[in-house]
């Protein structure tokens, strides 16, 4: 789950990372009372979780005099469809030099990857593509408590030494918060010191519970309903509902629908060990989408038992036809239960998908 | 067979849960069929003295090893405890951990894999179905009746998609040497490259099927490094673009994770890629 800037900033602050003075407001009135804390100019930053926030008008520079008026206008706006409910107001910084620092999970080395560049202020992805040497990298095994000094020297080279301390503070946050990404973009040099001018933190969804986060904001209402039952669910634009077990098989089912020129209405992976009740909820959830005209259930039992699945499909009691392909643990029992209730059982995934595509033609 | 054979003793961690008990019974049913050692002990802290599916339960892997010979552990513990269980197995001297568990916090996985490497213990998974060498051993949850013994090695990031392909290989008369589900998480222990290295040293394996997914570049890294003939299927060509992990994610992966570019890179290094699962048997026959 991605944290909002002000949430990440609060965590960075506790770790000791220096940042510009500022405060969060929920209405323009709050700004009036506190604007005196920030000097002649300030920056208004809409707290919305969208990419390209600055380019979409979510970040504004204001003078002391017009700040309240500009905040009022920003509160009325939507940034890429997201209403502005909170604004982070920070002091305006005189920037002499911009840096970029991040720590992320690297699949191929199975370690954390620290990225640093002193060529900040440009699009960092373009820089990495066009001048790979300008973005310096260091891999660190998570068994390390600190970033060793040699790595800091390699990363910083001629950049100010005090950034080394900030990198270590960022690493501490990355580890303690179960982050997938901790990023400062930009980290800025000003006449009065170095500050994190932005803060980004993505927390591992599998670690939300132990981080004390009970509610995953990144999900839509329907996806949250799906998550409650332990499904991963994505809504798509077609009319063939899809239920599979395992992300790979479910994805392959969608790919096969596309191959036969059909259109899938959703991706729903019931996960491992789906029992009767979960399968029933999955079938009902998919069927509740009005664009779904037929449902393909493609399940191979490993940790999932076919007899449980069959009972789940039947107890869902939905209107749309269900085309079933079942194989694996307790397959014979599952087949017997479905046969007895008149469901269409297919021998292969290919047959099941073809039948579904034909059914909506 | 790679990673183990019928003489390999297995300890199941998380033995007393519903899934643990169910799959100990299935693993030992298979061991009886092939004359193997199978699961010799179960481990659940605080449950010593119990018995699950005819297997004695101990408080720790060290305790179990005092009474039984074992080389590998298969995990059915919940996500929050799985990193710890991997490290316990590595520390006790087991050479292989098969982590079936899903929803492990990724930093736990990374730490456990680093720790296991220090103890020269290989980790398969997490979030995987384990492995099956037909006629020799099953460590995990793969349904055995779809498989048959033969010369095709199978490596997969998926669980159920693996069963699908194995079923089709068997129906086409193409038996399997070993089927390894390496797991669907962003960070996993044994990768395509690691398993291919084992297959190269395995006299039974003549050709390998790689079953990949969108995300990362482990498929092509593995295929590039091996001398064995390889065919592939990549799931996710119709998938909406993955949620991006900010700038850092894009820089690390270089925008290379999507299915189409992955398929293009595999074909460029001479790996035939099936456009649907049912084409795999034909591609394998052409390679043999």
Coordinates of C-alpha atoms in Angstrom, one line a residue:
Chain A
X1 CA 0.0 0.0 0.0
X2 CA 1.3 3.4 -1.0
X3 CA 1.4 6.0 1.8
X4 CA 0.5 9.6 1.1
X5 CA 3.3 12.1 1.2
X6 CA 2.4 13.5 4.6
X7 CA 2.3 10.0 6.1
X8 CA 5.6 9.1 4.7
X9 CA 7.1 12.4 5.7
X10 CA 5.9 11.8 9.3
X11 CA 7.8 8.4 9.3
X12 CA 10.9 9.9 7.7
X13 CA 10.8 12.7 10.3
X14 CA 10.8 10.2 13.2
X15 CA 13.8 8.5 11.6
X16 CA 15.6 11.9 11.8
X17 CA 15.6 12.7 8.0
X18 CA 15.6 16.5 7.7
X19 CA 12.7 18.0 5.8
X20 CA 11.3 21.5 5.2
X21 CA 9.0 23.1 7.9
X22 CA 5.3 22.6 7.2
X23 CA 1.9 21.3 8.3
X24 CA -1.2 19.6 7.0
X25 CA -4.5 21.4 6.5
X26 CA -8.0 20.2 5.9
X27 CA -9.5 23.6 5.0
X28 CA -8.2 27.0 3.8
X29 CA -9.1 28.5 7.2
X30 CA -6.4 26.4 9.0
X31 CA -3.8 28.0 6.7
X32 CA -4.6 31.5 8.0
X33 CA -3.7 30.6 11.5
X34 CA -0.3 29.1 10.7
X35 CA 1.0 30.8 7.6
X36 CA 3.3 32.9 9.8
X37 CA 5.4 29.8 10.5
X38 CA 6.7 29.6 7.0
X39 CA 8.2 32.9 5.7
X40 CA 7.2 34.9 2.6
X41 CA 6.5 32.0 0.2
X42 CA 5.2 28.5 0.6
X43 CA 4.3 25.4 -1.4
X44 CA 0.9 23.9 -1.4
X45 CA 1.0 20.1 -2.1
X46 CA -2.3 18.2 -2.6
X47 CA -2.3 14.9 -0.8
X48 CA -3.6 12.7 -3.5
X49 CA -2.2 9.3 -4.6
X50 CA -1.7 9.9 -8.3
X51 CA 1.3 9.8 -10.5
X52 CA 2.5 13.1 -12.1
X53 CA 0.8 15.2 -9.3
X54 CA 2.9 18.3 -10.0
X55 CA 2.2 18.3 -13.8
X56 CA -1.5 17.9 -13.1
X57 CA -1.7 21.1 -11.0
X58 CA -1.5 19.4 -7.6
X59 CA 1.6 21.4 -6.4
X60 CA 1.4 25.2 -6.3
X61 CA 3.9 27.9 -5.1
X62 CA 2.1 30.7 -3.2
X63 CA 2.9 34.0 -1.6
X64 CA 2.0 34.7 2.0
X65 CA -0.8 37.0 0.8
X66 CA -2.5 34.8 -1.8
X67 CA -1.8 31.4 -0.1
X68 CA -5.3 31.1 1.5
X69 CA -7.0 31.9 -1.7
X70 CA -4.9 29.4 -3.7
X71 CA -5.5 26.7 -1.1
X72 CA -9.3 27.3 -1.3
X73 CA -9.1 26.8 -5.1
X74 CA -6.9 23.7 -4.8
X75 CA -9.5 22.2 -2.3
X76 CA -12.2 22.6 -5.0
X77 CA -10.1 20.7 -7.6
X78 CA -9.8 17.1 -8.6
X79 CA -6.3 15.9 -9.5
X80 CA -6.7 13.1 -12.2
X81 CA -10.2 12.4 -10.8
X82 CA -9.2 12.4 -7.1
X83 CA -10.7 15.1 -4.9
X84 CA -8.3 17.1 -2.7
X85 CA -9.2 16.7 0.9
X86 CA -5.8 17.5 2.5
X87 CA -3.0 19.8 1.6
X88 CA 0.5 19.7 2.9
X89 CA 1.9 23.3 3.2
X90 CA 5.7 23.6 3.4
X91 CA 8.2 26.4 3.3
X92 CA 9.6 27.4 -0.1
X93 CA 13.2 26.2 -0.4
X94 CA 16.0 28.0 -2.4
X95 CA 17.4 25.0 -4.2
X96 CA 21.1 24.9 -5.1
X97 CA 21.3 21.2 -6.1
X98 CA 18.9 18.3 -6.4
X99 CA 19.7 14.6 -5.6
X100 CA 17.6 11.4 -5.9
X101 CA 17.8 8.6 -3.4
X102 CA 15.7 5.4 -3.1
X103 CA 15.8 1.9 -1.7
X104 CA 13.8 -0.8 -3.3
X105 CA 13.3 -4.6 -3.5
X106 CA 15.4 -6.1 -6.3
X107 CA 14.0 -9.5 -7.5
X108 CA 17.1 -10.6 -9.4
X109 CA 19.7 -10.1 -6.6
X110 CA 17.1 -10.9 -3.8
X111 CA 18.6 -7.9 -2.0
X112 CA 17.6 -4.3 -1.4
X113 CA 18.9 -1.9 -4.1
X114 CA 20.0 1.6 -3.2
X115 CA 19.9 4.1 -6.0
X116 CA 21.5 7.5 -5.8
X117 CA 22.3 10.3 -8.2
X118 CA 23.5 13.9 -8.0
X119 CA 21.9 14.6 -11.4
X120 CA 18.5 15.3 -9.7
X121 CA 15.8 17.6 -11.1
X122 CA 15.4 15.7 -14.3
X123 CA 13.2 12.7 -15.1
X124 CA 15.0 9.9 -13.2
X125 CA 13.8 7.1 -15.4
X126 CA 15.0 8.9 -18.6
X127 CA 18.3 9.6 -16.9
X128 CA 18.7 5.9 -16.0
X129 CA 18.0 4.9 -19.6
X130 CA 20.1 7.4 -21.3
X131 CA 23.1 7.8 -18.9
X132 CA 23.1 4.6 -16.8
X133 CA 26.4 5.6 -15.2
X134 CA 24.8 8.7 -13.7
X135 CA 22.5 6.6 -11.4
X136 CA 24.7 4.8 -8.9
X137 CA 23.6 1.5 -7.5
X138 CA 24.5 -0.6 -4.5
X139 CA 23.0 -4.0 -3.4
X140 CA 22.6 -4.6 0.3
X141 CA 21.6 -7.9 1.9
X142 CA 18.8 -7.2 4.4
X143 CA 20.8 -9.1 7.1
X144 CA 23.0 -5.9 7.3
X145 CA 22.0 -3.5 10.0
X146 CA 23.6 -0.5 8.4
X147 CA 24.9 0.5 4.9
X148 CA 28.6 -0.1 5.1
X149 CA 30.8 3.1 4.7
X150 CA 32.4 1.8 1.4
X151 CA 29.0 1.6 -0.2
X152 CA 28.1 5.1 1.0
X153 CA 31.4 6.4 -0.5
X154 CA 30.7 4.6 -3.8
X155 CA 27.2 6.0 -4.0
X156 CA 28.0 9.6 -3.0
X157 CA 31.4 10.1 -4.6
X158 CA 31.7 13.9 -4.5
X159 CA 28.2 14.6 -3.1
X160 CA 28.1 16.0 0.5
X161 CA 29.0 13.5 3.2
X162 CA 26.0 14.3 5.4
X163 CA 23.8 12.5 2.8
X164 CA 25.4 9.3 3.9
X165 CA 23.6 9.7 7.3
X166 CA 20.3 10.3 5.4
X167 CA 20.8 7.2 3.3
X168 CA 21.3 5.1 6.5
X169 CA 18.1 6.7 8.0
X170 CA 16.2 5.9 4.9
X171 CA 17.5 2.3 5.0
X172 CA 16.3 2.0 8.6
X173 CA 12.9 3.2 7.6
X174 CA 12.8 0.7 4.7
X175 CA 13.6 -2.2 7.0
X176 CA 11.4 -1.2 9.9
X177 CA 8.3 -0.4 7.8
X178 CA 8.4 -3.5 5.6
X179 CA 8.7 -1.2 2.6
X180 CA 8.9 -2.3 -1.0
X181 CA 10.1 1.2 -1.8
X182 CA 11.4 4.2 0.2
X183 CA 12.2 7.2 -2.0
X184 CA 13.3 10.8 -1.6
X185 CA 12.8 12.7 -4.9
X186 CA 14.2 15.2 -4.7
X187 CA 16.7 15.5 -1.9
X188 CA 17.7 19.1 -2.0
X189 CA 20.7 21.2 -1.1
X190 CA 19.8 24.7 0.2
X191 CA 21.8 27.5 1.8
X192 CA 20.6 26.3 5.2
X193 CA 21.2 22.6 4.7
X194 CA 20.0 19.4 3.0
X195 CA 16.3 18.5 3.1
X196 CA 14.0 15.7 1.8
X197 CA 11.6 17.8 -0.4
X198 CA 9.3 14.8 -1.0
X199 CA 8.7 11.5 0.7
X200 CA 7.4 8.2 -0.8
X201 CA 6.9 4.9 1.0
X202 CA 5.2 1.8 -0.3
X203 CA 4.4 -0.9 2.4
X204 CA 4.3 -4.6 1.5
X205 CA 0.6 -5.7 1.5
X206 CA 1.6 -8.9 3.1
X207 CA 3.0 -7.0 6.1
X208 CA 0.2 -4.5 6.7
X209 CA -1.1 -6.4 9.7
X210 CA 2.2 -6.3 11.6
X211 CA 2.6 -2.6 10.6
X212 CA -0.7 -1.9 12.4
X213 CA -2.5 -1.0 9.1
X214 CA -5.9 -2.6 9.1
X215 CA -7.3 -1.1 5.9
X216 CA -5.7 -1.3 2.4
X217 CA -6.7 2.0 0.8
X218 CA -5.3 1.1 -2.6
X219 CA -8.2 -1.3 -3.3
X220 CA -11.6 -0.4 -4.9
X221 CA -14.7 -1.4 -2.9
X222 CA -15.3 -4.5 -5.0
X223 CA -11.7 -5.5 -4.8
X224 CA -11.9 -5.1 -1.0
X225 CA -14.9 -7.3 -0.9
X226 CA -12.9 -9.9 -2.9
X227 CA -9.9 -9.5 -0.6
X228 CA -12.1 -10.1 2.4
X229 CA -12.7 -13.6 1.0
X230 CA -9.0 -14.1 0.1
X231 CA -9.4 -13.6 -3.7
X232 CA -7.3 -11.6 -6.0
X233 CA -9.8 -9.9 -8.3
X234 CA -9.5 -7.4 -11.2
X235 CA -12.4 -6.1 -13.2
X236 CA -12.0 -6.1 -17.0
X237 CA -14.3 -5.0 -19.9
X238 CA -15.6 -8.2 -21.5
X239 CA -18.6 -10.5 -20.8
X240 CA -17.0 -13.9 -19.9
X241 CA -16.6 -14.2 -16.1
X242 CA -13.4 -16.1 -15.1
X243 CA -12.7 -18.0 -11.9
X244 CA -9.4 -19.9 -11.6
X245 CA -7.1 -21.1 -8.9
X246 CA -3.6 -19.8 -9.0
X247 CA -2.5 -16.6 -10.7
X248 CA -0.7 -18.4 -13.6
X249 CA -3.6 -20.7 -14.6
X250 CA -6.1 -17.8 -14.3
X251 CA -3.9 -15.6 -16.4
X252 CA -3.5 -18.4 -18.9
X253 CA -7.3 -18.8 -19.1
X254 CA -7.7 -15.0 -19.8
X255 CA -4.9 -15.3 -22.5
X256 CA -6.8 -18.3 -24.1
X257 CA -10.1 -16.3 -24.2
X258 CA -8.2 -13.5 -26.0
X259 CA -6.6 -16.1 -28.3
X260 CA -10.2 -17.3 -29.3
X261 CA -11.2 -13.7 -29.7
X262 CA -13.5 -13.6 -26.7
X263 CA -13.4 -10.9 -23.9
X264 CA -12.9 -11.6 -20.2
X265 CA -15.0 -9.7 -17.7
X266 CA -12.6 -10.2 -14.8
X267 CA -9.7 -12.0 -13.3
X268 CA -10.5 -13.9 -10.1
X269 CA -8.0 -16.2 -8.5
X270 CA -9.6 -18.0 -5.6
X271 CA -6.2 -18.8 -4.2
X272 CA -5.0 -22.1 -2.6
X273 CA -7.2 -24.4 -0.6
X274 CA -10.5 -22.8 -1.6
X275 CA -13.3 -24.4 0.3
X276 CA -17.0 -24.6 -0.5
X277 CA -17.9 -21.3 1.0
X278 CA -15.2 -19.3 -0.7
X279 CA -16.0 -20.8 -4.1
X280 CA -19.6 -19.9 -3.6
X281 CA -18.7 -16.3 -2.8
X282 CA -16.4 -16.2 -5.8
X283 CA -19.1 -17.4 -8.2
X284 CA -21.6 -14.9 -6.7
X285 CA -19.1 -12.0 -6.8
X286 CA -18.4 -12.7 -10.5
X287 CA -22.1 -13.2 -11.3
X288 CA -23.0 -9.9 -9.6
X289 CA -21.3 -8.0 -12.4
X290 CA -24.2 -7.3 -14.8
X291 CA -21.9 -7.5 -17.9
X292 CA -21.1 -11.2 -17.1
X293 CA -23.1 -13.5 -19.5
X294 CA -21.3 -16.8 -18.9
X295 CA -18.8 -17.9 -16.3
X296 CA -15.8 -20.2 -16.9
X297 CA -14.6 -22.0 -13.8
X298 CA -11.1 -23.5 -14.5
X299 CA -9.8 -25.2 -11.4
X300 CA -7.0 -27.7 -11.0
X301 CA -6.8 -29.2 -7.5
X302 CA -3.5 -29.2 -5.7
X303 CA -4.2 -27.7 -2.3
X304 CA -7.8 -27.2 -3.6
X305 CA -10.2 -30.0 -3.3
X306 CA -12.5 -30.6 -6.3
X307 CA -15.5 -31.9 -4.2
X308 CA -15.5 -28.7 -2.2
X309 CA -15.4 -26.6 -5.4
X310 CA -18.3 -28.5 -6.9
X311 CA -20.5 -28.0 -3.8
X312 CA -19.5 -24.3 -3.8
X313 CA -20.6 -23.8 -7.5
X314 CA -23.9 -25.4 -6.9
X315 CA -24.7 -23.6 -3.7
X316 CA -24.0 -20.2 -5.4
X317 CA -27.3 -20.7 -7.3
X318 CA -26.8 -18.0 -9.9
X319 CA -28.6 -17.2 -13.2
X320 CA -25.8 -17.2 -15.7
X321 CA -24.6 -20.5 -17.2
X322 CA -21.4 -21.9 -15.6
X323 CA -18.9 -23.9 -17.7
X324 CA -16.7 -26.0 -15.4
X325 CA -13.3 -27.6 -15.9
X326 CA -12.2 -29.5 -12.8
X327 CA -9.2 -31.7 -12.2
X328 CA -6.9 -32.7 -9.3
X329 CA -7.4 -33.8 -5.7
X330 CA -10.7 -35.6 -5.1
X331 CA -11.6 -35.1 -8.8
X332 CA -14.0 -38.0 -9.1
X333 CA -16.1 -36.8 -6.2
X334 CA -16.3 -33.3 -7.7
X335 CA -17.3 -34.6 -11.1
X336 CA -20.0 -36.8 -9.6
X337 CA -21.5 -33.9 -7.6
X338 CA -21.7 -31.6 -10.7
X339 CA -23.0 -34.3 -13.0
X340 CA -25.8 -34.9 -10.7
X341 CA -26.9 -31.3 -10.9
X342 CA -26.7 -30.8 -14.7
X343 CA -23.6 -28.6 -14.9
X344 CA -21.5 -28.6 -18.1
X345 CA -18.2 -30.3 -17.4
X346 CA -15.4 -30.0 -19.9
X347 CA -12.5 -32.3 -20.3
X348 CA -9.9 -29.5 -20.9
X349 CA -9.3 -25.8 -20.4
X350 CA -9.2 -25.3 -24.1
X351 CA -12.7 -26.9 -24.5
X352 CA -14.1 -24.9 -21.6
X353 CA -12.8 -21.6 -23.0
X354 CA -14.1 -22.4 -26.5
X355 CA -17.5 -23.2 -25.2
X356 CA -17.7 -20.0 -23.2
X357 CA -16.6 -17.9 -26.2
X358 CA -19.3 -19.6 -28.4
X359 CA -21.9 -19.1 -25.7
X360 CA -21.6 -15.3 -25.9
X361 CA -21.3 -15.0 -29.7
Chain B
X1 CA 15.5 -36.6 -10.1
X2 CA 17.0 -33.5 -8.6
X3 CA 16.8 -32.1 -5.0
X4 CA 15.8 -35.5 -3.7
X5 CA 14.9 -39.1 -4.4
X6 CA 13.1 -42.0 -2.6
X7 CA 15.8 -42.1 0.1
X8 CA 15.2 -38.5 1.0
X9 CA 13.6 -38.0 4.5
X10 CA 11.2 -35.1 4.8
X11 CA 10.1 -33.1 7.9
X12 CA 6.9 -31.1 7.6
X13 CA 6.8 -27.8 9.5
X14 CA 3.3 -26.6 10.3
X15 CA 2.2 -30.2 10.6
X16 CA -0.8 -29.8 12.8
X17 CA -2.8 -27.4 10.6
X18 CA -5.5 -28.5 8.3
X19 CA -3.3 -28.2 5.1
X20 CA -0.3 -29.7 6.8
X21 CA -2.2 -32.8 8.0
X22 CA -4.0 -33.3 4.6
X23 CA -0.7 -33.1 2.6
X24 CA 1.4 -35.3 5.0
X25 CA -1.1 -38.0 4.3
X26 CA -0.9 -37.5 0.5
X27 CA 2.9 -37.3 0.5
X28 CA 3.1 -40.5 2.4
X29 CA 0.6 -42.2 0.2
X30 CA 2.9 -41.4 -2.7
X31 CA 6.0 -42.6 -0.8
X32 CA 4.3 -45.9 -0.1
X33 CA 3.5 -46.3 -3.8
X34 CA 7.1 -45.7 -4.9
X35 CA 8.8 -47.3 -1.9
X36 CA 10.2 -44.0 -0.6
X37 CA 10.9 -42.7 2.9
X38 CA 8.4 -39.9 2.7
X39 CA 7.5 -37.6 5.6
X40 CA 9.3 -38.9 8.7
X41 CA 8.3 -36.3 11.2
X42 CA 6.2 -33.2 11.7
X43 CA 7.1 -30.0 13.6
X44 CA 4.7 -27.5 15.3
X45 CA 6.1 -25.6 18.4
X46 CA 4.2 -26.6 21.5
X47 CA 2.6 -29.7 19.9
X48 CA 5.3 -32.3 20.7
X49 CA 3.9 -35.8 21.4
X50 CA 0.9 -35.5 19.0
X51 CA 0.6 -37.6 15.9
X52 CA -0.6 -36.3 12.5
X53 CA -1.5 -38.8 9.7
X54 CA 0.6 -41.4 11.5
X55 CA 3.6 -39.1 11.8
X56 CA 5.1 -38.0 15.2
X57 CA 5.1 -34.3 15.9
X58 CA 8.0 -32.5 17.6
X59 CA 8.5 -28.9 19.0
X60 CA 11.5 -28.1 16.8
X61 CA 13.4 -29.4 13.8
X62 CA 16.4 -30.1 16.1
X63 CA 14.2 -32.3 18.3
X64 CA 12.9 -34.2 15.2
X65 CA 16.4 -34.8 13.9
X66 CA 17.4 -36.5 17.2
X67 CA 14.9 -39.3 16.4
X68 CA 14.8 -39.3 12.6
X69 CA 17.0 -38.9 9.5
X70 CA 15.9 -36.1 7.2
X71 CA 17.3 -33.9 4.5
X72 CA 14.5 -31.6 3.6
X73 CA 11.6 -29.6 5.1
X74 CA 8.3 -28.7 3.6
X75 CA 6.5 -25.7 5.1
X76 CA 2.8 -25.2 5.7
X77 CA 3.1 -22.5 8.4
X78 CA 1.3 -19.2 8.1
X79 CA 3.0 -16.3 6.2
X80 CA 4.1 -14.4 9.3
X81 CA 6.0 -17.5 10.6
X82 CA 7.5 -18.8 7.3
X83 CA 10.7 -16.8 7.3
X84 CA 11.5 -18.1 10.8
X85 CA 10.8 -21.7 9.8
X86 CA 13.1 -21.4 6.7
X87 CA 15.9 -20.2 9.0
X88 CA 15.2 -22.9 11.6
X89 CA 15.5 -25.6 8.9
X90 CA 18.7 -24.1 7.5
X91 CA 20.3 -23.7 11.0
X92 CA 19.4 -27.4 11.9
X93 CA 21.5 -28.5 8.8
X94 CA 18.8 -29.5 6.3
X95 CA 19.9 -28.9 2.7
X96 CA 16.5 -28.1 1.3
X97 CA 13.4 -26.1 2.3
X98 CA 10.3 -26.2 0.2
X99 CA 8.1 -23.2 1.3
X100 CA 4.5 -23.8 0.2
X101 CA 3.3 -20.8 2.3
X102 CA 1.8 -17.8 0.5
X103 CA 1.6 -14.1 1.7
X104 CA 5.0 -14.1 3.3
X105 CA 6.2 -10.5 3.8
X106 CA 8.9 -10.1 1.1
X107 CA 11.6 -8.8 3.5
X108 CA 11.1 -11.9 5.6
X109 CA 11.8 -14.0 2.4
X110 CA 14.9 -12.0 1.5
X111 CA 16.4 -12.3 5.0
X112 CA 15.6 -16.0 5.2
X113 CA 17.1 -16.7 1.8
X114 CA 20.3 -14.8 2.7
X115 CA 20.5 -16.8 6.0
X116 CA 19.8 -20.1 4.3
X117 CA 22.6 -19.4 1.7
X118 CA 25.1 -19.0 4.6
X119 CA 24.1 -22.5 5.8
X120 CA 24.2 -23.9 2.2
X121 CA 20.6 -24.7 2.3
X122 CA 18.5 -24.3 -0.9
X123 CA 15.0 -22.7 -0.7
X124 CA 12.3 -23.5 -3.2
X125 CA 9.4 -21.0 -3.1
X126 CA 7.8 -19.4 -1.2
X127 CA 4.3 -19.4 -2.6
X128 CA 4.9 -22.6 -4.6
X129 CA 3.4 -26.1 -5.1
X130 CA 6.8 -27.8 -4.3
X131 CA 8.3 -30.5 -6.5
X132 CA 7.6 -33.9 -7.8
X133 CA 10.0 -36.4 -9.3
X134 CA 7.6 -39.1 -10.7
X135 CA 8.4 -42.5 -9.3
X136 CA 10.8 -41.1 -6.7
X137 CA 9.5 -38.4 -4.4
X138 CA 6.9 -35.7 -3.9
X139 CA 7.6 -32.7 -1.6
X140 CA 4.7 -30.4 -1.7
X141 CA 1.1 -30.3 -2.9
X142 CA 1.2 -31.3 -6.6
X143 CA -1.5 -33.8 -7.7
X144 CA 0.4 -37.0 -8.7
X145 CA -2.1 -38.6 -10.9
X146 CA -1.5 -36.1 -13.7
X147 CA 2.2 -36.9 -14.0
X148 CA 4.2 -39.8 -15.5
X149 CA 7.9 -40.6 -15.3
X150 CA 10.0 -39.6 -18.3
X151 CA 12.6 -37.1 -19.6
X152 CA 11.0 -33.7 -19.6
X153 CA 12.0 -31.3 -16.8
X154 CA 9.4 -28.7 -15.9
X155 CA 10.1 -25.4 -14.1
X156 CA 7.2 -23.1 -13.2
X157 CA 6.4 -19.9 -11.4
X158 CA 2.8 -20.9 -11.1
X159 CA 1.1 -23.8 -9.2
X160 CA -2.0 -24.8 -11.1
X161 CA -0.7 -23.9 -14.5
X162 CA 2.1 -26.4 -13.9
X163 CA -0.5 -29.2 -13.3
X164 CA -2.2 -28.1 -16.6
X165 CA 1.0 -28.5 -18.6
X166 CA 2.0 -31.7 -16.8
X167 CA -1.4 -33.2 -17.7
X168 CA -1.0 -32.2 -21.3
X169 CA 2.6 -33.7 -21.5
X170 CA 1.4 -36.9 -19.9
X171 CA -1.5 -37.2 -22.4
X172 CA 0.9 -36.7 -25.2
X173 CA 3.1 -39.5 -23.9
X174 CA 5.8 -37.2 -22.7
X175 CA 6.8 -38.2 -19.1
X176 CA 8.5 -35.9 -16.7
X177 CA 11.9 -36.2 -14.9
X178 CA 11.2 -33.6 -12.2
X179 CA 8.5 -30.9 -11.9
X180 CA 9.6 -27.9 -9.9
X181 CA 7.2 -25.0 -8.9
X182 CA 9.6 -22.2 -8.0
X183 CA 6.9 -19.9 -6.7
X184 CA 5.1 -16.8 -7.8
X185 CA 6.4 -14.2 -5.3
X186 CA 8.6 -11.3 -6.4
X187 CA 11.6 -12.8 -4.5
X188 CA 12.1 -16.5 -4.5
X189 CA 14.9 -18.9 -3.6
X190 CA 15.7 -21.2 -6.4
X191 CA 15.2 -19.5 -9.8
X192 CA 14.9 -20.8 -13.3
X193 CA 18.7 -20.6 -13.6
X194 CA 19.4 -22.6 -10.4
X195 CA 16.9 -25.4 -11.4
X196 CA 18.3 -25.6 -15.0
X197 CA 21.8 -26.1 -13.5
X198 CA 20.5 -29.1 -11.6
X199 CA 18.7 -30.4 -14.7
X200 CA 22.0 -30.2 -16.6
X201 CA 23.6 -32.6 -14.1
X202 CA 20.5 -34.9 -14.2
X203 CA 20.9 -37.8 -16.6
X204 CA 17.1 -38.3 -16.8
X205 CA 16.4 -34.8 -18.1
X206 CA 16.7 -34.2 -21.9
X207 CA 14.5 -31.2 -22.4
X208 CA 13.0 -28.5 -20.2
X209 CA 9.7 -26.6 -20.2
X210 CA 9.8 -23.1 -18.6
X211 CA 6.4 -21.8 -17.5
X212 CA 6.8 -18.1 -16.8
X213 CA 4.6 -15.1 -15.9
X214 CA 4.6 -11.3 -16.4
X215 CA 7.1 -9.5 -14.2
X216 CA 10.9 -9.6 -13.8
X217 CA 13.4 -11.2 -16.1
X218 CA 14.2 -14.6 -14.4
X219 CA 12.9 -16.7 -17.3
X220 CA 15.2 -15.2 -19.9
X221 CA 18.2 -15.1 -17.5
X222 CA 17.8 -18.9 -16.9
X223 CA 17.2 -19.8 -20.6
X224 CA 20.3 -17.8 -21.7
X225 CA 22.6 -19.6 -19.2
X226 CA 21.7 -23.2 -20.1
X227 CA 22.8 -25.7 -22.8
X228 CA 19.7 -27.8 -22.5
X229 CA 17.0 -27.5 -25.1
X230 CA 14.2 -25.3 -23.7
X231 CA 10.6 -24.5 -24.7
X232 CA 8.5 -21.9 -22.8
X233 CA 5.0 -20.6 -22.2
X234 CA 4.5 -17.1 -20.6
X235 CA 1.2 -16.3 -18.9
X236 CA -0.2 -12.8 -18.8
X237 CA -0.2 -11.5 -22.4
X238 CA -3.8 -10.2 -21.8
X239 CA -3.0 -8.9 -18.3
X240 CA -3.4 -5.2 -17.6
X241 CA 0.0 -3.5 -16.9
X242 CA 1.3 -4.3 -13.4
X243 CA 1.1 -1.8 -10.7
X244 CA 4.4 0.0 -11.0
X245 CA 6.7 0.3 -8.0
X246 CA 7.5 4.0 -8.6
X247 CA 10.6 5.1 -10.4
X248 CA 13.0 2.7 -8.7
X249 CA 10.9 -0.3 -9.8
X250 CA 11.0 0.9 -13.4
X251 CA 14.7 1.5 -13.3
X252 CA 15.5 -1.9 -11.7
X253 CA 13.4 -3.9 -14.2
X254 CA 14.0 -1.5 -17.1
X255 CA 10.4 -1.8 -18.2
X256 CA 11.1 -5.4 -19.1
X257 CA 8.5 -7.3 -17.1
X258 CA 5.5 -7.5 -19.6
X259 CA 4.7 -10.7 -21.3
X260 CA 5.1 -9.6 -24.9
X261 CA 8.7 -8.2 -24.5
X262 CA 9.6 -11.3 -22.4
X263 CA 8.4 -13.6 -25.2
X264 CA 10.3 -11.5 -27.7
X265 CA 13.5 -11.8 -25.7
X266 CA 13.1 -15.6 -25.3
X267 CA 12.5 -16.0 -29.0
X268 CA 15.6 -13.9 -29.8
X269 CA 17.8 -16.4 -27.9
X270 CA 16.3 -19.3 -29.8
X271 CA 13.7 -20.5 -27.2
X272 CA 10.4 -21.6 -28.9
X273 CA 7.4 -20.0 -27.0
X274 CA 3.9 -21.5 -27.1
X275 CA 1.0 -19.1 -27.8
X276 CA -1.3 -21.4 -25.7
X277 CA -0.6 -24.2 -23.2
X278 CA -1.8 -27.0 -25.6
X279 CA 1.1 -26.2 -28.0
X280 CA 3.8 -27.2 -25.4
X281 CA 3.8 -31.0 -26.2
X282 CA 4.4 -30.3 -29.9
X283 CA 7.2 -27.9 -29.2
X284 CA 8.8 -30.5 -26.9
X285 CA 8.6 -33.3 -29.5
X286 CA 10.3 -31.0 -32.0
X287 CA 13.2 -30.4 -29.5
X288 CA 13.7 -34.1 -28.7

